mmCIF file of N, CA and C in Angstrom:
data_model
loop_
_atom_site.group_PDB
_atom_site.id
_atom_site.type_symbol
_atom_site.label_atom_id
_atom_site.label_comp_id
_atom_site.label_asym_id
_atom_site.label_seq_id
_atom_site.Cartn_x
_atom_site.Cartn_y
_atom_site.Cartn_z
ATOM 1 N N UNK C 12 151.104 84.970 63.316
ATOM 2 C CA UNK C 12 149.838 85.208 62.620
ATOM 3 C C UNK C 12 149.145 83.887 62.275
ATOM 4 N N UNK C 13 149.832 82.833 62.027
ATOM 5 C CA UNK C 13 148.714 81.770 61.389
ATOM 6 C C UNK C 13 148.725 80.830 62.665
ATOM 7 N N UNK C 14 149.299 80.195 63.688
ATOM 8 C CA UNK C 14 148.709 80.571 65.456
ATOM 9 C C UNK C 14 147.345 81.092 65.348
ATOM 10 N N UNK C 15 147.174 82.257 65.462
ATOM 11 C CA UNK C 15 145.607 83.020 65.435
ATOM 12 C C UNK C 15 144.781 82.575 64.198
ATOM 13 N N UNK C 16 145.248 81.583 63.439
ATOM 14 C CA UNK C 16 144.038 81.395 62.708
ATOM 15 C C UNK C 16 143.691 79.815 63.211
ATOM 16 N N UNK C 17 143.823 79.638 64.381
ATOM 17 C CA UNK C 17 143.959 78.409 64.930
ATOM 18 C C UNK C 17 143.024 78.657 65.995
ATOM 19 N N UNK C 18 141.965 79.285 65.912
ATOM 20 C CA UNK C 18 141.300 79.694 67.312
ATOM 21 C C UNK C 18 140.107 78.846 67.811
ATOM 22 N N UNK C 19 139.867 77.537 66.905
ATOM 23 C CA UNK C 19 138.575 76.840 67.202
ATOM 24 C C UNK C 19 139.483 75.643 67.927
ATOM 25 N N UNK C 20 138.120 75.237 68.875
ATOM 26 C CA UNK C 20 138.230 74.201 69.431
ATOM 27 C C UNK C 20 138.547 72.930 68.027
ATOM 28 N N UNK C 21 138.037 73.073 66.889
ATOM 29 C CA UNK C 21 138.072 71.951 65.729
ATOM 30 C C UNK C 21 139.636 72.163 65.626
ATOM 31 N N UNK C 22 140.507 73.075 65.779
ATOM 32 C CA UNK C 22 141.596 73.642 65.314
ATOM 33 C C UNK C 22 142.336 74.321 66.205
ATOM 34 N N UNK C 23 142.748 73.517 67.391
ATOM 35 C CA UNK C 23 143.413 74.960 68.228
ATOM 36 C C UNK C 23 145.146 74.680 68.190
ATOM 37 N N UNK C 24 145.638 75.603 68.246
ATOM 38 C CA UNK C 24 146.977 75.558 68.238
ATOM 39 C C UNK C 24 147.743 76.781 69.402
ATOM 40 N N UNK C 25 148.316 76.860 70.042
ATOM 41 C CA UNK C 25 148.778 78.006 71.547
ATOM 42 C C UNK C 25 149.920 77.884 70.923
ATOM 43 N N UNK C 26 150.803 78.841 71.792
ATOM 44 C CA UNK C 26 152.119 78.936 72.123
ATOM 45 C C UNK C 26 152.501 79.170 73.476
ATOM 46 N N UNK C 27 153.904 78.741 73.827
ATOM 47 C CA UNK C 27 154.012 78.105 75.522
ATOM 48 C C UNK C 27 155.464 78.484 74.967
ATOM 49 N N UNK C 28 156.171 79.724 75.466
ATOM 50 C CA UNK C 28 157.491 79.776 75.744
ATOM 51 C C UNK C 28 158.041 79.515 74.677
ATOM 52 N N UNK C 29 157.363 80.023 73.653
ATOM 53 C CA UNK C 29 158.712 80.078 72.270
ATOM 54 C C UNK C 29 158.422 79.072 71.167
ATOM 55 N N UNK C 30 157.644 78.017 71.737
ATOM 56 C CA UNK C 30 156.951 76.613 71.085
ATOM 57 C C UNK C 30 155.774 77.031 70.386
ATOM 58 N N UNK C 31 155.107 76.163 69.564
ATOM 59 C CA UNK C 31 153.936 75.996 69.059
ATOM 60 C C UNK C 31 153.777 74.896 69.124
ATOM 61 N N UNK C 32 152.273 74.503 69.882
ATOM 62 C CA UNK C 32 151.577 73.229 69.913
ATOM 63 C C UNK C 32 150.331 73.039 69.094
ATOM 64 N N UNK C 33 149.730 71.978 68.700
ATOM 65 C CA UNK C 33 148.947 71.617 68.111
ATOM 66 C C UNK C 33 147.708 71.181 69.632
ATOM 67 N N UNK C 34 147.037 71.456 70.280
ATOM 68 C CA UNK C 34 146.480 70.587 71.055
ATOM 69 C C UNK C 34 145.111 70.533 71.188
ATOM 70 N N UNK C 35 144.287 70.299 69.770
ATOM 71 C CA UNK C 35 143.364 70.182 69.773
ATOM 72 C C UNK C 35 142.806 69.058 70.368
ATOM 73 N N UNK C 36 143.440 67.637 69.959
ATOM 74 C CA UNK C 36 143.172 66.565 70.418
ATOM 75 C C UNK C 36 143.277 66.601 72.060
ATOM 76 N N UNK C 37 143.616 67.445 72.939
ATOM 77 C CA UNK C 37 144.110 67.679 73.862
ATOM 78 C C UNK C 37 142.378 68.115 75.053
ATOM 79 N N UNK C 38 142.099 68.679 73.800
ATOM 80 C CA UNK C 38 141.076 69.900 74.633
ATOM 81 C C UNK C 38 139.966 68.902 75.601
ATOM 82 N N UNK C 39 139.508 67.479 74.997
ATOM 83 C CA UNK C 39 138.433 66.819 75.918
ATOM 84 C C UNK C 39 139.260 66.226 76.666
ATOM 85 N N UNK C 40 139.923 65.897 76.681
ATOM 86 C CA UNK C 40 141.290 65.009 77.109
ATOM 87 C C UNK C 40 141.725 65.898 78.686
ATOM 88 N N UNK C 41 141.829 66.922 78.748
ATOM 89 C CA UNK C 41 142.652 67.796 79.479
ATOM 90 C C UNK C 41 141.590 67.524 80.861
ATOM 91 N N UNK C 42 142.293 66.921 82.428
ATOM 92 C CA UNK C 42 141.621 66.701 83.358
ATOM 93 C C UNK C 42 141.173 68.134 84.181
ATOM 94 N N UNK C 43 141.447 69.307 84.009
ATOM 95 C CA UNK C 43 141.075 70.495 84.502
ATOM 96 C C UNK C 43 139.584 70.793 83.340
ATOM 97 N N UNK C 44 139.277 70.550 82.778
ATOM 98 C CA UNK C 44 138.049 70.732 81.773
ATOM 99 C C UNK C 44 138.995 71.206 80.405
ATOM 100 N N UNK C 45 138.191 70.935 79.507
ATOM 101 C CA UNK C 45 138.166 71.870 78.073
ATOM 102 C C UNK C 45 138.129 73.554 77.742
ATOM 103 N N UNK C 46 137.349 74.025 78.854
ATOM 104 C CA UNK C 46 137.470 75.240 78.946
ATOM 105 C C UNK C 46 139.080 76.017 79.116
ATOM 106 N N UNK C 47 139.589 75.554 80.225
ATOM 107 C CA UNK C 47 140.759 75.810 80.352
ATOM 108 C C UNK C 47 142.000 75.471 78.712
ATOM 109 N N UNK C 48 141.467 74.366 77.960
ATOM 110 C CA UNK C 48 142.510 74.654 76.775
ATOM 111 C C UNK C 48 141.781 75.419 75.957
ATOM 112 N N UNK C 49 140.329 75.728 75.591
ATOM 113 C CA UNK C 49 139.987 76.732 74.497
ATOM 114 C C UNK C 49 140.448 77.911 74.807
ATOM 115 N N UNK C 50 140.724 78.485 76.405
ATOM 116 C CA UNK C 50 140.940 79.508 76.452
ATOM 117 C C UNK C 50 142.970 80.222 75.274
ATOM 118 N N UNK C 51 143.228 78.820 75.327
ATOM 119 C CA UNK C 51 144.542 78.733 74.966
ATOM 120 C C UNK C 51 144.206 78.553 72.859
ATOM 121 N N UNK C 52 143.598 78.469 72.683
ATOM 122 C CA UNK C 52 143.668 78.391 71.253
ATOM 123 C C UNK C 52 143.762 79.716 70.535
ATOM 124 N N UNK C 53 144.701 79.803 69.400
ATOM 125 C CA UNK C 53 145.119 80.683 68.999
ATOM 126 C C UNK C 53 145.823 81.807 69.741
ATOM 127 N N UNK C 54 146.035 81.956 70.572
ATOM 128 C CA UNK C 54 146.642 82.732 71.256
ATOM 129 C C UNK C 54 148.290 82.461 71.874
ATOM 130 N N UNK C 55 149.441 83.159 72.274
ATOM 131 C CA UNK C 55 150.054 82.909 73.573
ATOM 132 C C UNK C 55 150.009 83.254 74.931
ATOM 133 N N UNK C 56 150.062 81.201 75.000
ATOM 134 C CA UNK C 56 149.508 81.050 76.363
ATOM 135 C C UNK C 56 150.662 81.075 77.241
ATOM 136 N N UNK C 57 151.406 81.308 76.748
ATOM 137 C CA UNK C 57 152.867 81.293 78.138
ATOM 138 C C UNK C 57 152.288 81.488 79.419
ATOM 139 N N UNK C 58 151.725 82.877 79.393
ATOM 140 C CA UNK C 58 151.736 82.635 81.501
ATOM 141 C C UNK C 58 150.924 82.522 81.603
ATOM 142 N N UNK C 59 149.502 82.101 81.019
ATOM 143 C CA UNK C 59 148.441 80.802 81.903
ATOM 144 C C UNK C 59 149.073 79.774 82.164
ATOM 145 N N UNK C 60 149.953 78.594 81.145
ATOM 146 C CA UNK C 60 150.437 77.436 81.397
ATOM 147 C C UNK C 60 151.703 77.478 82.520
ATOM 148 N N UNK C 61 152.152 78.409 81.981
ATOM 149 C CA UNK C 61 153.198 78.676 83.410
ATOM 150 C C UNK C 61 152.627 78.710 84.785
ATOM 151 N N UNK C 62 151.981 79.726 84.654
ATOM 152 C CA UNK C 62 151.280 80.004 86.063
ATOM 153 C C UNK C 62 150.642 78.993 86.938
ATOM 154 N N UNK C 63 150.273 77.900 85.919
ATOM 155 C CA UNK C 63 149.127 76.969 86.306
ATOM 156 C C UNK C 63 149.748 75.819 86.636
ATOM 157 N N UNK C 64 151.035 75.423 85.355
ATOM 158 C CA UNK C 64 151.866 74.532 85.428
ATOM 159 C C UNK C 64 153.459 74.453 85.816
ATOM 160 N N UNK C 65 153.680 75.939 86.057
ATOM 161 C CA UNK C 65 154.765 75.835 86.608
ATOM 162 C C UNK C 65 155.966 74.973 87.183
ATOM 163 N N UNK C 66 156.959 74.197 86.894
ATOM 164 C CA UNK C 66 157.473 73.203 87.724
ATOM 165 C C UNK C 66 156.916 72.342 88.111
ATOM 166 N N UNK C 67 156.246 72.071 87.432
ATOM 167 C CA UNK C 67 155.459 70.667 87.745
ATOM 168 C C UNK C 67 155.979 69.644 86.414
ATOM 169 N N UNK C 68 156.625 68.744 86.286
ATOM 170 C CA UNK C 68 157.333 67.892 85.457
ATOM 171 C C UNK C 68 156.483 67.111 84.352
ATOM 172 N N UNK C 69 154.772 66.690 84.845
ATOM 173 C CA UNK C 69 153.979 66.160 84.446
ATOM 174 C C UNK C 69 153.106 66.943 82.892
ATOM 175 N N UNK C 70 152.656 67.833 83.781
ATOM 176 C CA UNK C 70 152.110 68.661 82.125
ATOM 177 C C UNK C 70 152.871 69.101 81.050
ATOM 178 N N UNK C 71 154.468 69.405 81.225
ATOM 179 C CA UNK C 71 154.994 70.102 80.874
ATOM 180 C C UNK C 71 155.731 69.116 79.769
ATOM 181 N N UNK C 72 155.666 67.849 80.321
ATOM 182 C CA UNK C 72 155.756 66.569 79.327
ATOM 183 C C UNK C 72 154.665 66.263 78.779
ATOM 184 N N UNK C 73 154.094 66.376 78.750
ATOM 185 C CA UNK C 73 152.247 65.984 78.239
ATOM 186 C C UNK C 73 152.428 66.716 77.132
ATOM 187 N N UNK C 74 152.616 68.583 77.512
ATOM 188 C CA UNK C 74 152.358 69.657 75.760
ATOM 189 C C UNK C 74 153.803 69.445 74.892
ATOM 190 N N UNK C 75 154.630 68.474 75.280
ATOM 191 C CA UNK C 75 155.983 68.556 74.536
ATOM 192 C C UNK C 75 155.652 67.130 73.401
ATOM 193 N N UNK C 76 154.219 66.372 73.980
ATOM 194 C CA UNK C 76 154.133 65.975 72.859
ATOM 195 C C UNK C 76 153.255 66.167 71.815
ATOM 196 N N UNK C 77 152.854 67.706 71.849
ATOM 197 C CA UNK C 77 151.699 67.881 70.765
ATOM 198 C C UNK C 77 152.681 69.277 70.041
ATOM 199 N N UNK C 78 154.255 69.304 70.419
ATOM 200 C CA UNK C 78 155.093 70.516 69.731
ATOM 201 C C UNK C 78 154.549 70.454 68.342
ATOM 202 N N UNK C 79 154.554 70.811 67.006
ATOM 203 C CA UNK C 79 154.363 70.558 66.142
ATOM 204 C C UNK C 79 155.255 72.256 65.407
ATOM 205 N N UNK C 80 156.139 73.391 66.313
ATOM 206 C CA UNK C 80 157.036 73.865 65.282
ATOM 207 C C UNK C 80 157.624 74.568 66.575
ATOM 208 N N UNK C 81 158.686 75.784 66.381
ATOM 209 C CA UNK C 81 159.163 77.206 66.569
ATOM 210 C C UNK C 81 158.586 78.410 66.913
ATOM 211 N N UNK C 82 158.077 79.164 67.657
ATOM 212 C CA UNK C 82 157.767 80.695 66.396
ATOM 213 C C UNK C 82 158.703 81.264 66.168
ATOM 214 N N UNK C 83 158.454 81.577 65.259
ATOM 215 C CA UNK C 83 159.486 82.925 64.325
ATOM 216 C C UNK C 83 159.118 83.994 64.238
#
């Protein structure tokens, strides 16, 4: 529930497989556009980022440094 109160680009926060990220700072930053991370705010994003990032070693290190908890 407080994930979903994370739904602005000023404030976005996803979940990816069990994680919670913070990746607002992320969103102009991100070389596929910004669009592609707002779609991820407040929500879980597991299988967009999967789907998109799948086994690929690079992104998957990139969102491990904006973890910021668990969900529970």
């Amino acid at each position: 529930a407080e994930v979903a109160t994370h739904n602005t680009s000023a404030s976005c926060w996803t979940v990816v497989s069990g994680n919670v990220y913070n990746v607002t700072s992320w969103i102009s930053a991100h070389p596929g556009g910004s669009s592609s991370i707002k779609g991820m705010c407040g929500v879980d994003a597991s299988g967009a980022f999967n789907g998109q990032h799948g086994g690929q070693s690079r992104p998957v290190s990139e969102l491990a440094g904006f973890k910021i908890g668990t969900l529970k």
